[in-house]
Short mmCIF file of C-alpha atoms and ligand atoms in Angstrom, two decimals:
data_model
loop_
_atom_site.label_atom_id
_atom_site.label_comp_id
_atom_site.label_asym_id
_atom_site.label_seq_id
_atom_site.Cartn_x
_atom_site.Cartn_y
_atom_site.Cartn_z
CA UNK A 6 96.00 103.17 154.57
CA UNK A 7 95.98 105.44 151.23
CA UNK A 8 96.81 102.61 148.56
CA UNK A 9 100.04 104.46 146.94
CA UNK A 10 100.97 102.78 143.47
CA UNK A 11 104.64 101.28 143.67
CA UNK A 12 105.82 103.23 140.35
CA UNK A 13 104.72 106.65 142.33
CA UNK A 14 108.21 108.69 141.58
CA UNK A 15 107.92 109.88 145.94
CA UNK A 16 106.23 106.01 146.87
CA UNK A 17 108.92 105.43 149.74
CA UNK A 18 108.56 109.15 150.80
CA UNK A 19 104.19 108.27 151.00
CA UNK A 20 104.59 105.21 152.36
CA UNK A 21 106.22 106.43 155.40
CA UNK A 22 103.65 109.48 155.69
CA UNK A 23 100.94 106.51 155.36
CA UNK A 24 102.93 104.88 158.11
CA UNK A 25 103.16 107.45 160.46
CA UNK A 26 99.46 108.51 160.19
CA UNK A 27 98.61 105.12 161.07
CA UNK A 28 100.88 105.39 163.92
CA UNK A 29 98.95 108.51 164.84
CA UNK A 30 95.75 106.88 164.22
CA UNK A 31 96.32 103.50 166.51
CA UNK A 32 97.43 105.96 169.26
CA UNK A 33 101.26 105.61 169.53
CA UNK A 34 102.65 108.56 167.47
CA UNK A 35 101.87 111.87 168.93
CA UNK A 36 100.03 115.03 167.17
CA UNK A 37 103.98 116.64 167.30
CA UNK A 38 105.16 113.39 165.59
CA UNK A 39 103.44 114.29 162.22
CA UNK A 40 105.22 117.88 162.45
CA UNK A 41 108.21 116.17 162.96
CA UNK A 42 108.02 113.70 160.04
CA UNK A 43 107.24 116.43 157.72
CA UNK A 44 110.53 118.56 158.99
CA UNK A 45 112.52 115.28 158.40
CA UNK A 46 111.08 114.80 155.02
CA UNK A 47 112.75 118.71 154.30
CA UNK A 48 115.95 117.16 155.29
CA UNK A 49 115.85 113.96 153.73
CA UNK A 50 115.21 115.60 150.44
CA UNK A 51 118.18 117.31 150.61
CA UNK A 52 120.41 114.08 150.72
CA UNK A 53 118.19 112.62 148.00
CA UNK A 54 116.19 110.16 150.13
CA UNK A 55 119.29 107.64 150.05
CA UNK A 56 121.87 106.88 153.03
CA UNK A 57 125.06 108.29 151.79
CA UNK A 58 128.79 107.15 153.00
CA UNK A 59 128.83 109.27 155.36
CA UNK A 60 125.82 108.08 157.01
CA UNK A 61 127.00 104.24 156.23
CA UNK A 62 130.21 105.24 157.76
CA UNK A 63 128.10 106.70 161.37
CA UNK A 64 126.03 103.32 160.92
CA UNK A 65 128.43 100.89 161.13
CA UNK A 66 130.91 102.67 163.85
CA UNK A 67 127.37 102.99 165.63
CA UNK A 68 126.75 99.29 165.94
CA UNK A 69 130.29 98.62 167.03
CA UNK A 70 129.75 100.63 169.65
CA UNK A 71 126.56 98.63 170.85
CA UNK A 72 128.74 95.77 170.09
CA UNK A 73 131.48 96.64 172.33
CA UNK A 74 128.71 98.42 174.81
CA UNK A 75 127.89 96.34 178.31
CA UNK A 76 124.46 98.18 178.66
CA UNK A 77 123.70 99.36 175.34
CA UNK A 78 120.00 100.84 175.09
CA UNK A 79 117.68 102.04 172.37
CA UNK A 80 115.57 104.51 172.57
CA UNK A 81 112.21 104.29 171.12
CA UNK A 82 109.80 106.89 170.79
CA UNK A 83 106.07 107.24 169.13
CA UNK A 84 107.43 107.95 165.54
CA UNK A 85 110.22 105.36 165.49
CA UNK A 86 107.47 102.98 166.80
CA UNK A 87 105.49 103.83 164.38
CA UNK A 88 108.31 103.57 161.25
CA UNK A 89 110.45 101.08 161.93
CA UNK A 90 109.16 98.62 164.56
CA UNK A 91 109.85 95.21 163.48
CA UNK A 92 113.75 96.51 162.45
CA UNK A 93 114.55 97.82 165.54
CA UNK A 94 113.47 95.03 167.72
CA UNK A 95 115.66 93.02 165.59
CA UNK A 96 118.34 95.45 165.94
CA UNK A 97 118.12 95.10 169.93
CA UNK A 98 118.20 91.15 169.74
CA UNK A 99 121.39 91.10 166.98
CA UNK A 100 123.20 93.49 169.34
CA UNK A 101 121.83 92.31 172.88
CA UNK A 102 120.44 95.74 173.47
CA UNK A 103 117.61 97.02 176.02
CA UNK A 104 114.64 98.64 174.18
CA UNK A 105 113.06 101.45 176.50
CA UNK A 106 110.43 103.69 175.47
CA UNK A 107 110.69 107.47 176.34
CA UNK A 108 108.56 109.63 175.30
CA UNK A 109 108.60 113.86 175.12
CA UNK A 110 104.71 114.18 175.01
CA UNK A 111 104.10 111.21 177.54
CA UNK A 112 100.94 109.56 178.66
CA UNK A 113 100.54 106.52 180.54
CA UNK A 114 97.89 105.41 177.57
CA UNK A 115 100.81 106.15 174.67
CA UNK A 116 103.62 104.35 176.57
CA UNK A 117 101.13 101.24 177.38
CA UNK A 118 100.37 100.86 173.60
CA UNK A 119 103.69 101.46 172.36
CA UNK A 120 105.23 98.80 174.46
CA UNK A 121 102.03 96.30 173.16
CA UNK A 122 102.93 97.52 169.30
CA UNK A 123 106.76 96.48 170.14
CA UNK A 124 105.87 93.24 171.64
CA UNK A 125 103.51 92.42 168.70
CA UNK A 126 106.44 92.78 166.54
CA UNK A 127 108.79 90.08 168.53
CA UNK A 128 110.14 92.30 171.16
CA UNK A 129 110.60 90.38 174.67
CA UNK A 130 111.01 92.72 177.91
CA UNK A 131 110.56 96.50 176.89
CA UNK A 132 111.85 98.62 179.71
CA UNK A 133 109.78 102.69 180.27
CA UNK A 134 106.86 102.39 182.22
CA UNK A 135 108.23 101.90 185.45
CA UNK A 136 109.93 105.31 185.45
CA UNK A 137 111.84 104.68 188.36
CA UNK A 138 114.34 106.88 187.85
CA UNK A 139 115.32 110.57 186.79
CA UNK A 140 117.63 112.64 184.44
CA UNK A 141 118.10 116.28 185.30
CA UNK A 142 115.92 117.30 183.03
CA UNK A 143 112.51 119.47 183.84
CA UNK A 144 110.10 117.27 180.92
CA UNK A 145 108.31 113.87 180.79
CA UNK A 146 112.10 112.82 178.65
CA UNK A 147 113.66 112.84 182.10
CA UNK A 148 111.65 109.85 183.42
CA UNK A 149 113.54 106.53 182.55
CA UNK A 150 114.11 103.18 183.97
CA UNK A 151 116.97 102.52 186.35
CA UNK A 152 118.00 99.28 184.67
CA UNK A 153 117.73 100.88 181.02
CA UNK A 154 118.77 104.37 179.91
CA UNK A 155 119.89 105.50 183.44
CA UNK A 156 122.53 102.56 183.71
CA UNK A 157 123.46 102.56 180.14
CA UNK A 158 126.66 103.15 178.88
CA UNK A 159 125.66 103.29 175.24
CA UNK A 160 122.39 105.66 174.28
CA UNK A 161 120.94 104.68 170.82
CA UNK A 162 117.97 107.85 170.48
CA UNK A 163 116.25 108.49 167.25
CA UNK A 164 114.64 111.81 166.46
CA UNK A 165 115.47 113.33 169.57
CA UNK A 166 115.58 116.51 171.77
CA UNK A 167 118.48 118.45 172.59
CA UNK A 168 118.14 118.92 176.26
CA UNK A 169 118.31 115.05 176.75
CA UNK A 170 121.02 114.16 174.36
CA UNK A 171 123.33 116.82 175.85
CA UNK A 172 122.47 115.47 179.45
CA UNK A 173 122.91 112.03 178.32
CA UNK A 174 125.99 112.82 177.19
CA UNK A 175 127.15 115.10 180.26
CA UNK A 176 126.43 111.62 182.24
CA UNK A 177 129.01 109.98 180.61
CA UNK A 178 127.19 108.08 178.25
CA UNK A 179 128.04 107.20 174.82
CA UNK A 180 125.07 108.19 172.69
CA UNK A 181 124.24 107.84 169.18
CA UNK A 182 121.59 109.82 167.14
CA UNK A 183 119.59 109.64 164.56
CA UNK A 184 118.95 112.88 162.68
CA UNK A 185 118.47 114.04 159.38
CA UNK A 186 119.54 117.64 160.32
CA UNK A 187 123.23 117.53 160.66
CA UNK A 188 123.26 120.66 162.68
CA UNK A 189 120.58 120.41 165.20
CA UNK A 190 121.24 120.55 169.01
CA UNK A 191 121.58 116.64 169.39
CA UNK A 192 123.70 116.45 166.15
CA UNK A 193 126.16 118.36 167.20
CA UNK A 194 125.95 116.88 170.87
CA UNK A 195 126.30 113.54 170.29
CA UNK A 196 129.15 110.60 169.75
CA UNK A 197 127.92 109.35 167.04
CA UNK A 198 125.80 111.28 164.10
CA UNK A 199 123.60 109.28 162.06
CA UNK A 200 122.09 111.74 159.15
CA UNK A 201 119.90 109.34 157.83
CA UNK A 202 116.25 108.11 157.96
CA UNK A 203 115.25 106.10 160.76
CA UNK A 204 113.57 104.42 157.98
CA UNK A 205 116.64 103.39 156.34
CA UNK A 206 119.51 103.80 159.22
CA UNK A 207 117.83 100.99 161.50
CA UNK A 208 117.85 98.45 158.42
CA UNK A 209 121.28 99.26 157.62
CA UNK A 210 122.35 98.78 161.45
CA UNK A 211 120.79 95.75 161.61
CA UNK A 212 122.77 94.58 158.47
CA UNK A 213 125.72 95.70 160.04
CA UNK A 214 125.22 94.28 163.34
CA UNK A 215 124.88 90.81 161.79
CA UNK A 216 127.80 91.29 159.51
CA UNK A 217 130.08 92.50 162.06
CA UNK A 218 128.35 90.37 165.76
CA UNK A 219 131.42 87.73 165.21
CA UNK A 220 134.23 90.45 165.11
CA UNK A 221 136.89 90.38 167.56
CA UNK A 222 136.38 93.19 169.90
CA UNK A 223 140.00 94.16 168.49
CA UNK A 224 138.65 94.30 165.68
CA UNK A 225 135.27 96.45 166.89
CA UNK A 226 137.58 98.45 168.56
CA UNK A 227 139.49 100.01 165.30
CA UNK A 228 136.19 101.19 164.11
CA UNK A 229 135.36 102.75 167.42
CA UNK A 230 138.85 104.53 167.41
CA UNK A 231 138.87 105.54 164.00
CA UNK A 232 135.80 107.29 164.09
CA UNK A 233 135.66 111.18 164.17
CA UNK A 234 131.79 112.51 164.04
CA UNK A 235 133.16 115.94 162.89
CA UNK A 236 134.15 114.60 159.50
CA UNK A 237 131.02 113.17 159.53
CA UNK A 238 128.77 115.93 159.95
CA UNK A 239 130.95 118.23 157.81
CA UNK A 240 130.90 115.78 155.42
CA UNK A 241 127.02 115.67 155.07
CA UNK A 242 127.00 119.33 155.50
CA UNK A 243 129.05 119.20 151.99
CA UNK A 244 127.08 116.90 150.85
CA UNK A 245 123.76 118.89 151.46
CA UNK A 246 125.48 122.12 149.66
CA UNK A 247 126.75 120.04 146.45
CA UNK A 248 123.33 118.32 145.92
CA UNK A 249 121.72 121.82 146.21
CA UNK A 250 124.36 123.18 143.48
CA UNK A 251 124.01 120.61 141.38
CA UNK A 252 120.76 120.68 141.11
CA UNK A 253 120.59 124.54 140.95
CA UNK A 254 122.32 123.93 137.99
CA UNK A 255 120.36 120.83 136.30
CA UNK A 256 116.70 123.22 136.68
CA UNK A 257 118.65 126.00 134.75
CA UNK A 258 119.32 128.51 137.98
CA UNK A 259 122.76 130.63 136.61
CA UNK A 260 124.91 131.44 139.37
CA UNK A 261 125.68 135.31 139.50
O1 PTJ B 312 106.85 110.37 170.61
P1 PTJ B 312 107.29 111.56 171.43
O2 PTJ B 312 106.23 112.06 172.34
O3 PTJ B 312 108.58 111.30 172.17
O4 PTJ B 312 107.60 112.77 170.41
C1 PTJ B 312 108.63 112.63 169.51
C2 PTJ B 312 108.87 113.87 168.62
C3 PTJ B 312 109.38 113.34 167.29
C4 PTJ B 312 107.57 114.62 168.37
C5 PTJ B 312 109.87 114.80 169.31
O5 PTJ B 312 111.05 114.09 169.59
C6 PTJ B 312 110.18 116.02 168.48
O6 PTJ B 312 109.62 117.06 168.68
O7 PTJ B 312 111.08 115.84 167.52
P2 PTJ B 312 111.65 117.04 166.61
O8 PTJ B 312 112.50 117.94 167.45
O9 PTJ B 312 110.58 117.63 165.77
O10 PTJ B 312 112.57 116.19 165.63
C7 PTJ B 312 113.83 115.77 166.01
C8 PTJ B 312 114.71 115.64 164.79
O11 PTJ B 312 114.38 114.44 164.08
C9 PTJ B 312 114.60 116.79 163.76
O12 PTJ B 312 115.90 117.29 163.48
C10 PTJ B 312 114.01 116.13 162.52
O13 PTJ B 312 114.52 116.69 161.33
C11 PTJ B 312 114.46 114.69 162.68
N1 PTJ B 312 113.60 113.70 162.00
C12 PTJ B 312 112.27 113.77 161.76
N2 PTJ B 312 111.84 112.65 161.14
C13 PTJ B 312 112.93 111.86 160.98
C14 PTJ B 312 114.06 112.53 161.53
N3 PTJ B 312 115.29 111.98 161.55
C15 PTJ B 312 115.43 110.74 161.02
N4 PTJ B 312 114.39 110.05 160.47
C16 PTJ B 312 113.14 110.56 160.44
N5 PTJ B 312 112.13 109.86 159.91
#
């Protein structure tokens, strides 16, 4: 790993390229994977790099949902493997989720060492190689595990395609994404919109799941209800256009 000096003005930004080179390099992200940190990275600049309330807001309705879920699984793929691996094993253990890895760009070789990375950061049982079970979908994504994503009732799925989160969702499931492009296919799709970093949402849901694990399901249930994902996303849509006005304006740009 490129040593990056902690007073580096972009150090969290490198440190996460660093990360998911390594990723590459160890054999669990894919070639895609770096194309699709550096398309997040566009996005995350234009929320500043920080989780804003809107995001906090999709976090913590997010983890009630895996709270009040009786199958909730996560999703992990080579990036989030690679970025936040330690965090989101935690998150499945706090929230009694299943962790299954499904991959776009599969290969028997990826899935193997992406399962050893998770276990090597605490996980127990991590459900995706037995594959013995299909969602109507034509790519590797369709191949899941009968006792994980096909029986779940709550989805968690980081950076992911459209196709699946639309037919996760047209099963009846309750799925939650991470994206940091409010108005991609799986944005708009899903229940719950997360326009954050996986680098930073997963912490935060972790925070939240052990702040809220000894809530009343009454009380879980208010958040649930409350929830609209439309004022969310139009919310960090807004958000997106004032941070680009503002600063339009701080670099001197006059409107016309
Ligand atoms: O490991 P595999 O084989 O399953 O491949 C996974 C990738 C990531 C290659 C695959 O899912 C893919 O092609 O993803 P996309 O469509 O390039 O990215 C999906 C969405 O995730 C895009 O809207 C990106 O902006 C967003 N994204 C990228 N990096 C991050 C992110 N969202 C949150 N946090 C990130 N770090």
């Amino acid at each position: 790993m490129t040593e990056i000096p902690k007073e580096h003005p972009r150090y969290e930004s490198l440190m996460m390229r660093e990360k998911i080179v390594e990723g590459f390099n160890l054999g669990i992200t894919s070639q895609q994977g770096l194309i699709a940190q550096g398309r997040g990275e566009s996005f995350d600049y234009l929320i500043s790099e920080h989780t804003t309330e809107c995001a906090a807001c999709a976090e913590r309705a997010a983890v009630a949902f895996l709270l009040l879920a009786e199958r909730p699984v996560i999703s992990v793929n080579g990036n989030t493997a690679a970025l936040v691996p330690e965090k989101i094993v935690a998150l499945a253990d706090v929230t009694g989720a299943k962790l299954e890895v499904n991959l776009f760009h599969r290969s028997e070789v990826r899935m193997h060492k992406i399962i050893l990375h998770l276990k090597a950061h605490g996980a127990g049982e991590v459900l995706g190689k037995n594959a013995d079970a299909r969602l109507p979908l034509e790519h590797d994504r369709g191949k899941v595990d009968k006792e994980g994503i096909y029986n779940a009732d709550v989805v968690v799925v980081p950076l992911e395609d459209g196709d699946r989160c639309e037919t996760l969702v047209k099963m009846g499931k309750v799925v939650i994404a991470i994206d940091l492009n409010p108005m991609s296919r799986t944005s708009l799709a899903s229940h719950v919109t997360i326009v954050d970093n996986v680098t930073r949402a997963i912490p935060n849901m972790l925070q939240f799941a052990k702040d809220m694990k000894q809530n009343t399901t009454e009380d879980l249930r208010k958040v649930v209800d409350c929830y609209d994902n439309n004022k969310i996303l139009s919310s960090a849509i807004y958000e997106i256009h004032e941070r680009l006005m503002n600063m339009a304006v701080e670099r001197g740009i006059e409107w016309i």
